[in-house]
Coordinates of C-alpha atoms in Angstrom, one line a residue:
X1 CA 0.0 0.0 0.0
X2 CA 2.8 2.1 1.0
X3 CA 4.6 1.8 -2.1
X4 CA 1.5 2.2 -4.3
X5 CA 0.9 6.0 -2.7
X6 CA 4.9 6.4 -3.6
X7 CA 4.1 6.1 -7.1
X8 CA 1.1 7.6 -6.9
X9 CA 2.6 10.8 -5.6
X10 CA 5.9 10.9 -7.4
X11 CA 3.9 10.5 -10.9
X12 CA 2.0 13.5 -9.5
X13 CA 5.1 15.5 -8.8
X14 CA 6.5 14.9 -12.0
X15 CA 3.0 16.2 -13.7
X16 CA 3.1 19.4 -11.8
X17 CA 6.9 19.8 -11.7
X18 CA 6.6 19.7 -15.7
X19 CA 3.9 22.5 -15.5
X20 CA 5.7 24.6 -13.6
X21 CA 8.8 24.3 -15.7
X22 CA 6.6 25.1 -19.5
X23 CA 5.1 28.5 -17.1
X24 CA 8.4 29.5 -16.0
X25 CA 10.1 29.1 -19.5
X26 CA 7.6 31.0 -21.1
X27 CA 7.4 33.8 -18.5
X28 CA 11.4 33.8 -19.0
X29 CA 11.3 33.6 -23.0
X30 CA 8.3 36.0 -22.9
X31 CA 10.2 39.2 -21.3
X32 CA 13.1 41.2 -20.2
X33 CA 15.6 40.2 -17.9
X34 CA 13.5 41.9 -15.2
X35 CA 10.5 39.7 -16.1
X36 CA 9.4 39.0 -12.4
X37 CA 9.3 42.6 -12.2
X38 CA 8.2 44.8 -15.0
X39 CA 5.9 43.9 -17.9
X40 CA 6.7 43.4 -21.7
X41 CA 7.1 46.8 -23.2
X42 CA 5.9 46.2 -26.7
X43 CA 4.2 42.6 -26.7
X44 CA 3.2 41.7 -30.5
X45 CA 0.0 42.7 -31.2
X46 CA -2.7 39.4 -32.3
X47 CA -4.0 41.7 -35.1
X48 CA -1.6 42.0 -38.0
X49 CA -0.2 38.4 -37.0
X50 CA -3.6 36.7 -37.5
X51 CA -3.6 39.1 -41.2
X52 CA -0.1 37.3 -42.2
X53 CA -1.4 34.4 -40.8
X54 CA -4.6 34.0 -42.6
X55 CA -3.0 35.4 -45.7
X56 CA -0.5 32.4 -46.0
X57 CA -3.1 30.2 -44.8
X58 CA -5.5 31.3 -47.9
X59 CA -2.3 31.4 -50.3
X60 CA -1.5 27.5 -49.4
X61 CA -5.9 26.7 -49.4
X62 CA -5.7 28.2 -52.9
X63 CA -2.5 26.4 -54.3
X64 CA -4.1 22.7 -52.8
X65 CA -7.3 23.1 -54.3
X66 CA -5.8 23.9 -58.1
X67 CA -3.2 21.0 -57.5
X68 CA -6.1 18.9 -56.2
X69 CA -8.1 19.7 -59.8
X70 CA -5.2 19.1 -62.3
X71 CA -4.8 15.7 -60.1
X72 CA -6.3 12.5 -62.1
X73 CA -9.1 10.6 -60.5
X74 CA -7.6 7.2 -60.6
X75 CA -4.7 7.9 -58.4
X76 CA -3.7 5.4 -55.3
X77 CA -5.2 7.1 -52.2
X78 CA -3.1 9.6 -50.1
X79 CA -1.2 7.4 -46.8
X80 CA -0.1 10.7 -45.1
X81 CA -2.6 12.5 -42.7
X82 CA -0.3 15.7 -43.3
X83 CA -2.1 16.0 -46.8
X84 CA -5.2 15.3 -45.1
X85 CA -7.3 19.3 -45.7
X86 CA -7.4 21.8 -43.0
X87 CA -10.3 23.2 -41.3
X88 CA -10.1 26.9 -41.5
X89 CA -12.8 27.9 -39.9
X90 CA -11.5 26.1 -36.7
X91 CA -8.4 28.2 -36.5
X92 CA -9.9 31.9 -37.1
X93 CA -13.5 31.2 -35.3
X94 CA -12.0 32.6 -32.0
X95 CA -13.2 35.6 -30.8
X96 CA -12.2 38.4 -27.5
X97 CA -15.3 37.1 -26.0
X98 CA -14.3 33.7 -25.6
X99 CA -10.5 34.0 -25.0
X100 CA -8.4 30.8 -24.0
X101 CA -6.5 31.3 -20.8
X102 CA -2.8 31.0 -20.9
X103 CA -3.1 27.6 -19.1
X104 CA -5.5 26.6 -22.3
X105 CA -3.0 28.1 -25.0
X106 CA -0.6 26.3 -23.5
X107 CA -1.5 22.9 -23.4
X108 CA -2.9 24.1 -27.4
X109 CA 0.6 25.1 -28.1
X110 CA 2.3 21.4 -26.4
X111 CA -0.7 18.9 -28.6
X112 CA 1.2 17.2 -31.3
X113 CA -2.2 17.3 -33.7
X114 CA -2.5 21.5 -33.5
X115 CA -2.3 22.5 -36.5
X116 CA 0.8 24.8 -37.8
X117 CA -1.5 28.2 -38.5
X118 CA -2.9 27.8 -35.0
X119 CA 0.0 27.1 -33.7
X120 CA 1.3 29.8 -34.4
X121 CA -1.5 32.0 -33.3
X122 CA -1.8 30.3 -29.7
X123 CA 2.4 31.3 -29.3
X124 CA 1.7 35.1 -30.2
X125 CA -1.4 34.9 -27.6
X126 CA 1.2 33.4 -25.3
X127 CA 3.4 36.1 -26.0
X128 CA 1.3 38.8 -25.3
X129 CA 0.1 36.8 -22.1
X130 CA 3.8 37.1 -20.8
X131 CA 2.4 39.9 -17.7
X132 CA -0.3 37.0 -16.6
X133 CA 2.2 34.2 -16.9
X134 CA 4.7 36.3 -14.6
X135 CA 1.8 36.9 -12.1
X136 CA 0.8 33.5 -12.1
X137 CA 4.5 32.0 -11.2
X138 CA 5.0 34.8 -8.8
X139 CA 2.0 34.0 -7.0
X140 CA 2.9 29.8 -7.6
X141 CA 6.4 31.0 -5.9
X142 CA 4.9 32.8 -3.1
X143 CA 2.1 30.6 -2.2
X144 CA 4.4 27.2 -2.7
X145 CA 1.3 26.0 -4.9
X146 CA 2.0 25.3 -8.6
X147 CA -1.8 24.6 -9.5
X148 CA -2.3 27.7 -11.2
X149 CA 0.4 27.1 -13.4
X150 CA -1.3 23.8 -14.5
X151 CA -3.1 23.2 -17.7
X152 CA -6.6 21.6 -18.3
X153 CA -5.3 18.0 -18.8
X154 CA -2.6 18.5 -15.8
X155 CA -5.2 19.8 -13.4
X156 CA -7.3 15.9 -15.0
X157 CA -4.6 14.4 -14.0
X158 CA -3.6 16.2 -10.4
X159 CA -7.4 15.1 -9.8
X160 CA -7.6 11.4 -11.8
X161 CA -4.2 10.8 -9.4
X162 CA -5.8 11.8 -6.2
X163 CA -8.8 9.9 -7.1
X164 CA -6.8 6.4 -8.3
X165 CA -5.0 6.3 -4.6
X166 CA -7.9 6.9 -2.8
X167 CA -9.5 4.1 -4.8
X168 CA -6.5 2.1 -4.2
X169 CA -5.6 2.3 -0.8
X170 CA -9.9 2.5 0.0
X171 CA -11.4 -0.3 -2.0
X172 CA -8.5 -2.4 -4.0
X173 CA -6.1 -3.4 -1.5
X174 CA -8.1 -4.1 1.2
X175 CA -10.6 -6.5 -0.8
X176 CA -7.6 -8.2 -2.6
X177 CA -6.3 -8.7 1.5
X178 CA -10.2 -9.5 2.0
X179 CA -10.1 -12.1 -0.4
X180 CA -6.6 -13.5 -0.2
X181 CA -7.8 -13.7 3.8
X182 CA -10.9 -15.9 3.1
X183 CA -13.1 -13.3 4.8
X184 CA -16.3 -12.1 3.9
X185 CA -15.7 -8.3 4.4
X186 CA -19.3 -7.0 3.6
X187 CA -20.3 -3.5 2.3
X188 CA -24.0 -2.7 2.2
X189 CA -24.6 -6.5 2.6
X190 CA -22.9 -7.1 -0.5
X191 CA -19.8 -9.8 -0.2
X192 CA -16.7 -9.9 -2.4
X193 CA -16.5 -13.0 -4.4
X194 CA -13.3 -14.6 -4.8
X195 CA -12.5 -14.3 -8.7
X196 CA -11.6 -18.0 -8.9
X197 CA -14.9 -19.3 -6.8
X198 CA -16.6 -17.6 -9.1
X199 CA -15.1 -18.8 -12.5
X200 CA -15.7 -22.6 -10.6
X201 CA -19.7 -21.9 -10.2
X202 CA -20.0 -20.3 -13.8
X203 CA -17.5 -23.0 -15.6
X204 CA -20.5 -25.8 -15.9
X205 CA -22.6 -23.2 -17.9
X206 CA -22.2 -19.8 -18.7
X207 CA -18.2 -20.1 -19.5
X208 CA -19.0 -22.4 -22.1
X209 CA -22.1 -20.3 -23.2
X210 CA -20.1 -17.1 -23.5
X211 CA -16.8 -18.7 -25.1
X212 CA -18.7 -20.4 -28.1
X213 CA -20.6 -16.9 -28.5
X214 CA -17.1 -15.1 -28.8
X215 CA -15.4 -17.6 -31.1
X216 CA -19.1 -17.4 -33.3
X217 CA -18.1 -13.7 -33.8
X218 CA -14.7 -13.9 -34.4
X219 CA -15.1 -16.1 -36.8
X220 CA -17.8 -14.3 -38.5
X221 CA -15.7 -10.8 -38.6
X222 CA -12.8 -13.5 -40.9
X223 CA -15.4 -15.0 -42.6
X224 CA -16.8 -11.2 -43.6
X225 CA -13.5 -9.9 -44.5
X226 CA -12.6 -13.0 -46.5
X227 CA -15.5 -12.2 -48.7
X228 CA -14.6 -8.3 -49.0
X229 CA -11.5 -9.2 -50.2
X230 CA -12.6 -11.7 -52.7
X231 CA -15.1 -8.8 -53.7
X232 CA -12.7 -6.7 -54.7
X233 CA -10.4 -9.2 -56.4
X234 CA -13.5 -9.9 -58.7
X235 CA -14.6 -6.1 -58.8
X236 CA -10.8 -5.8 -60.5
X237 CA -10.7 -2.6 -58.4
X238 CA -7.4 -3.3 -55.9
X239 CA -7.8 0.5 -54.8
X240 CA -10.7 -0.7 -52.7
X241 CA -8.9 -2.8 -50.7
X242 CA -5.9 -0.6 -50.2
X243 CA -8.6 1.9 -49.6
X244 CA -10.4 -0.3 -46.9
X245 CA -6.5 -1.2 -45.4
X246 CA -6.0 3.3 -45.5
X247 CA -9.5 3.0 -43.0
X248 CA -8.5 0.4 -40.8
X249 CA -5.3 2.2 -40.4
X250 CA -7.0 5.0 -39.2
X251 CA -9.2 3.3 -36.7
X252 CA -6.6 1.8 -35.1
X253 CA -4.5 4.8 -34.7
X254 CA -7.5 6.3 -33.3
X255 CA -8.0 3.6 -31.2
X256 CA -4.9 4.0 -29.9
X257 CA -4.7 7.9 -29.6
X258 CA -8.1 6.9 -26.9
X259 CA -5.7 5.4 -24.2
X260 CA -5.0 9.2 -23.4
X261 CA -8.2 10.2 -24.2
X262 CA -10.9 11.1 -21.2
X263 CA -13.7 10.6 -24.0
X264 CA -12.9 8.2 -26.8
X265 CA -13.4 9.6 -30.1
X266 CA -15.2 8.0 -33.4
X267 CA -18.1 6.2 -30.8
X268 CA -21.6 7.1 -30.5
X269 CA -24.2 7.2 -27.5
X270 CA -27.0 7.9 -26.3
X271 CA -28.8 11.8 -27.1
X272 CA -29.5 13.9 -23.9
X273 CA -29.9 17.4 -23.9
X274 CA -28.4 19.0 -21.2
X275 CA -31.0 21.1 -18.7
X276 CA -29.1 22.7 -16.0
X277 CA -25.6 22.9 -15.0
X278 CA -24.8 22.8 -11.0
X279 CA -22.0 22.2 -8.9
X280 CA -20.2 18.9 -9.7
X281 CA -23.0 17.7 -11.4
X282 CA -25.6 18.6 -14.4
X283 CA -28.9 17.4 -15.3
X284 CA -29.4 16.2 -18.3
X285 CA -32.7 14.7 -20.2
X286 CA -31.9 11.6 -22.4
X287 CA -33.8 10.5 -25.4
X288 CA -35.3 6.7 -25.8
X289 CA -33.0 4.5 -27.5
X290 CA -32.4 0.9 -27.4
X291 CA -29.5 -1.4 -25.8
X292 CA -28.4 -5.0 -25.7
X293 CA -28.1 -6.3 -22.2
X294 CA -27.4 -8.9 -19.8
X295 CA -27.7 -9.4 -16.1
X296 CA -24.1 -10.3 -14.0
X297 CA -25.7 -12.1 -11.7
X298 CA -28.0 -14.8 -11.5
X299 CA -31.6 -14.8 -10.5
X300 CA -32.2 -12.7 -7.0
X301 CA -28.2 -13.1 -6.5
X302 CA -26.9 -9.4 -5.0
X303 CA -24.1 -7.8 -7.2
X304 CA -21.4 -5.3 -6.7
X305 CA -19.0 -3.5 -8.8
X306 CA -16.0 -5.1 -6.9
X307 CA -17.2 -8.7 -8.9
X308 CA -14.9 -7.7 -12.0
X309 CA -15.6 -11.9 -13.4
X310 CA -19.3 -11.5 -13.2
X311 CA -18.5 -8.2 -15.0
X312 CA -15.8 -9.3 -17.0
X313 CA -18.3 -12.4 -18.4
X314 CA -21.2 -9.8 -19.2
X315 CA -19.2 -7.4 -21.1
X316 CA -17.7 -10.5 -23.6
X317 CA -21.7 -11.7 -24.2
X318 CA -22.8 -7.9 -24.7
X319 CA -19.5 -7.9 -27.4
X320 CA -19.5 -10.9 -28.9
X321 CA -23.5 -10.3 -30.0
X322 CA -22.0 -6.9 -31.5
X323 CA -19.3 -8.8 -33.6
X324 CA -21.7 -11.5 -35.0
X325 CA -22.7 -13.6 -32.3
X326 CA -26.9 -13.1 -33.3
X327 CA -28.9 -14.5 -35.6
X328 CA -28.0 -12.3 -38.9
X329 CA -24.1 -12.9 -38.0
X330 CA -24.2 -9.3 -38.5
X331 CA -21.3 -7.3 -37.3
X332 CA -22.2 -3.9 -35.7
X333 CA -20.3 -1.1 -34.3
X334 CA -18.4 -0.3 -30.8
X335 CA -20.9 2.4 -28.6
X336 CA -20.3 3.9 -25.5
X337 CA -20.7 4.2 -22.7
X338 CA -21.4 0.9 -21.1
X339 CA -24.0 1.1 -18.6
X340 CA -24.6 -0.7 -15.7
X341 CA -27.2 -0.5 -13.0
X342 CA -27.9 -1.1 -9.7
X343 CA -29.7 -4.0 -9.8
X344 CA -26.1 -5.3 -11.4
X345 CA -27.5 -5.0 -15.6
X346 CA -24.8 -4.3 -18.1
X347 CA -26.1 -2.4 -21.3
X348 CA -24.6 -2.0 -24.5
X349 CA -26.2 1.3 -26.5
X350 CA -27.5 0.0 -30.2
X351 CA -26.6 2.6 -32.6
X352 CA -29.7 3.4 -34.5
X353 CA -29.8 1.9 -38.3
X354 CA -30.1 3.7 -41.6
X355 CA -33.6 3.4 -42.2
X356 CA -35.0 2.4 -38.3
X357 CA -34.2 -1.1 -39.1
X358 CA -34.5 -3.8 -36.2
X359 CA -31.7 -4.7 -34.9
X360 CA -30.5 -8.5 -35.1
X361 CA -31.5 -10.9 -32.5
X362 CA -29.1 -12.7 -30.1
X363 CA -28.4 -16.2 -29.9
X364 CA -30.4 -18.5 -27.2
X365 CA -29.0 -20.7 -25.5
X366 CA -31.4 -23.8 -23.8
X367 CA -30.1 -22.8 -20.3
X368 CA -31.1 -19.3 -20.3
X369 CA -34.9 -19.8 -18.9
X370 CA -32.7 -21.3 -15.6
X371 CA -30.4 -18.7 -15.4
X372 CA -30.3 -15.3 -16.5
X373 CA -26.3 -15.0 -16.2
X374 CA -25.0 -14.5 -19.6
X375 CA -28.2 -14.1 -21.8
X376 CA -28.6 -11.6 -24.1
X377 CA -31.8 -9.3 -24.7
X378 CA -32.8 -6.5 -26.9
X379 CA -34.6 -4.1 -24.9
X380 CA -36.3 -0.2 -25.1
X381 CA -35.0 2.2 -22.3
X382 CA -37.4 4.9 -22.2
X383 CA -36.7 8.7 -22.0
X384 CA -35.5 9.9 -18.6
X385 CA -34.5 12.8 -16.8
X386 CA -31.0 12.0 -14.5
X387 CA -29.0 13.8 -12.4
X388 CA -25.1 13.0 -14.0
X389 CA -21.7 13.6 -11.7
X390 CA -18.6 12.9 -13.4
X391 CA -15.8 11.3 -11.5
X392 CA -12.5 9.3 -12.5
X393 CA -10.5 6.7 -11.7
X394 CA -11.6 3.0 -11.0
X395 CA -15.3 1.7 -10.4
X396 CA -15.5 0.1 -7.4
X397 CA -18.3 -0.2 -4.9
X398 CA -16.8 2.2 -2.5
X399 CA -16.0 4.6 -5.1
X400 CA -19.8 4.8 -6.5
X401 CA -21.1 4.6 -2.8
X402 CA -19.2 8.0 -2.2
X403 CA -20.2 9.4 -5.5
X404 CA -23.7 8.4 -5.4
X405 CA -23.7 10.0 -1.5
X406 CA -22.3 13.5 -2.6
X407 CA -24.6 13.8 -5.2
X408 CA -27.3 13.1 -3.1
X409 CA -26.4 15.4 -1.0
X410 CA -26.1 18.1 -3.6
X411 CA -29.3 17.3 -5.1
X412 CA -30.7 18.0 -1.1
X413 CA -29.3 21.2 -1.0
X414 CA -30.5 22.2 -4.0
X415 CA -33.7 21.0 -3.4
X416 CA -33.9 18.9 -6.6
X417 CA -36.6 16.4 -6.3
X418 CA -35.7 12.7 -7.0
X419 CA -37.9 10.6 -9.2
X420 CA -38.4 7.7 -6.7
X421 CA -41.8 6.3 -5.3
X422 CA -41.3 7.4 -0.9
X423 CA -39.6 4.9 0.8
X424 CA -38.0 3.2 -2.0
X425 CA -34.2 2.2 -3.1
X426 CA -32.5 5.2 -4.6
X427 CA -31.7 3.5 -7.8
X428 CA -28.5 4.3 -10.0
X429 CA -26.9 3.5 -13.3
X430 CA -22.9 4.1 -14.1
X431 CA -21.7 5.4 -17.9
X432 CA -18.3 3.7 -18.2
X433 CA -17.1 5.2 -21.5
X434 CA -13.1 4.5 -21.9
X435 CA -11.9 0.9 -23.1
X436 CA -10.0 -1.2 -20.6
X437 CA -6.7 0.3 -21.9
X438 CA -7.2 3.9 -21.0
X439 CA -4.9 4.9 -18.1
X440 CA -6.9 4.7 -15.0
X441 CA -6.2 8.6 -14.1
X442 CA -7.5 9.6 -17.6
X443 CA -11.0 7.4 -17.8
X444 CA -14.3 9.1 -17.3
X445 CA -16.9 7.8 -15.5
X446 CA -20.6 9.2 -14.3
X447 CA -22.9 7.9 -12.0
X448 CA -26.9 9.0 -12.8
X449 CA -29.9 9.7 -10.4
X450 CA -33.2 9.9 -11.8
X451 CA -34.9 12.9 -10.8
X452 CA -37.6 15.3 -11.7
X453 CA -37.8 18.6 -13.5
X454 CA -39.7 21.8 -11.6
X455 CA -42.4 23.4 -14.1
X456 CA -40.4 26.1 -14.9
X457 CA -37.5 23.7 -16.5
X458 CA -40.0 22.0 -18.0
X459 CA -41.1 24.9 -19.8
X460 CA -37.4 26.2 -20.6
X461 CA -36.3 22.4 -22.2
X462 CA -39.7 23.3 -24.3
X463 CA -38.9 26.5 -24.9
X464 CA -35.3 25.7 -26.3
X465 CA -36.4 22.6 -28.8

């Protein structure tokens, strides 16, 4: 435990320390020798730089887009995203009344994908920022607190850290000792489960049910790009396939670029609008939409988050029906965030079809009217109005008992009313939306209470469609 916190804070350190070290340069490179001392005396002004800027920028538009019309159509497709065509309107859209702070320009100036134009215009905003850097490490210095020299993503991961150890040295540890022990530690009435008990009672049944369902699908993703292939060979068009190979490239660099990521990019969800914003948490109205499912326990068996096999076994059903294992071996796509509820559901969102087309049924197996553990369902969740805090870190049961208690107690003091019959289970559903590869300090996670609206947001949501 000891040496977990060591990590834990020397990992922060080196976040903050590298903060501090980007403010300091800049307030150094920024001004005179007196810089902790006396403003710049003629800082660049943003004006005529964003003229030369945008000037060059429409010279270089202009000589792609004749180059891209003397260029033949039948042409091998471009491998290098630096060719890939610029967004203009995403580098001159700023305006005085939404500035960027430093902090923001910063961590704009230090992202490998920012583009070279704005680039360049975030480093003249720095410049001319130089007297608000200067104050900001002199007051860093003075109060021995660096967090106002942090950016956006270092301040994510100051918090994501503090949050990881307290999951850690809270939950983790002490159920792994728990477990290792042989004891029953309860929480709520709710026992950890030893990971290899568990795998022993499911073996007989839902291990086999599962693993069949997940070598169905992977054998129905070969099987469907075996037949692409041969599609194009008879097509006599090879540029669809390198085409296709170009697009698979790309997912998988984006994939990748989401282990940094707080939201993964190129996934879809459910719609919500959102109604109010509050302190550390928002609510939010969500559309209908439909999900895939399973339960991670079995019939009238408690559940907690801490079970990661029960969880583990419900997310490879809920996947391997998306990559084939139903009764159309169709193949859909990845969604987020995974749900899952307190009465221990997993959900999978559906992305709505071209059309409204039903979606494919799962495949039943003959033990499913015994057990519910590992059976798959296609089911409507209807329209709901939640209360949504955002938190980071691991899910485990202590961590969404502590969640779920501040936000009740915000919603209190606020006097926001919750939708639940008197006298009733406050009921609650976690959005998980990062894959299991996303660093642990980076992943966002939410936790939902419903609740209901007062008249008079009623008639603003109205109001605003």
């Amino acid at each position: 435990s000891q040496f977990t916190v060591k990590i834990v804070r020397e990992t922060k350190t080196m976040t903050n320390y590298s903060a501090a070290f980007f403010a300091v340069a800049l307030a150094a490179a920024t001004s005179r020798s007196d810089a902790f001392t006396a403003p710049l005396s003629s800082p660049r002004t943003r004006l005529s730089f964003l003229s030369s800027s945008k000037t060059e920028t429409d010279g270089a538009v202009a000589t792609a887009t004749s180059a891209a019309a003397e260029e033949p159509k039948d042409v091998i497709p471009d491998f290098s995203s630096s060719t890939q065509p610029m967004d203009e309107s995403s580098i001159f859209s700023g305006t005085d009344d939404d500035a960027s702070t430093w902090q923001e320009n910063l961590e704009s100036l230090l992202a490998p994908d920012t583009a070279v134009a704005k680039r360049q215009i975030v480093l003249s905003d720095l410049l001319n920022a130089a007297p608000e850097i200067q104050e900001s490490v002199r007051t860093a210095l003075r109060e021995r607190k660096i967090d106002g020299l942090l950016t956006p993503t270092q301040k994510r991961l100051q918090e994501g850290t503090r949050a990881v150890a307290r999951q850690i040295t809270s939950d983790i540890l002490p159920g792994i000792a728990a477990v290792a022990a042989g004891e029953q530690a309860s929480r709520n009435g709710k026992n950890p489960k030893n990971p290899v008990d568990v795998i022993v009672q499911d073996l007989p049944t839902v291990v086999p049910k599962i693993g069949s369902r997940v070598l169905n699908a992977l054998s129905n993703q070969a099987q469907k790009s075996l037949e692409e292939f041969q599609d194009d060979i008879k097509a006599g068009d090879p540029l669809r396939s390198i085409s296709r190979i170009q697009e698979q490239t790309a997912e998988f660099q984006k994939e990748a670029k989401n282990v940094f990521l707080e939201t993964p990019e190129g996934l879809v969800g459910p719609q919500y609008r959102v109604v109010s914003k509050h302190e550390g948490y928002e609510i939010r109205e969500y559309d209908g939409y439909t999900v895939a499912s399973t339960s991670m326990t079995k019939v009238e068996e408690p559940y907690t988050m801490d079970d990661l096999t029960s969880g583990g076994e419900a997310f490879n059903a809920l996947a391997a029906y998306l990559f084939g294992a139903n009764d159309q071996k169709e193949v859909m796509e990845m969604t987020t965030p995974v749900t899952t509820t307190s009465t221990g559901e997993m959900r999978f969102y559906l992305k709505v079809k071209e059309g409204g087309a039903s979606f494919p049924q799962p495949v039943a197996e003959n033990d499913e009217i015994f057990n519910e553990k590992g059976s798959v369902k296609i089911q409507d969740i209807p329209a709901a109005t939640l209360a949504v805090a955002k938190f980071t870190g691991f899910v485990t049961e202590g961590e969404v008992e502590r969640q779920k208690d501040a936000l009740l107690t915000s919603l209190a003091i606020d006097g926001v009313e919750i939708d639940v019959p008197h006298a009733s289970p406050v009921p609650h559903v976690i959005f998980q939306y990062n894959p299991p590869y996303t660093l642990p300090v980076l992943r966002r996670n939410e936790i939902g209470i419903p609740v209901r609206m007062t008249e008079d947001e009623e008639e603003e949501v109205v109001d605003s469609v």
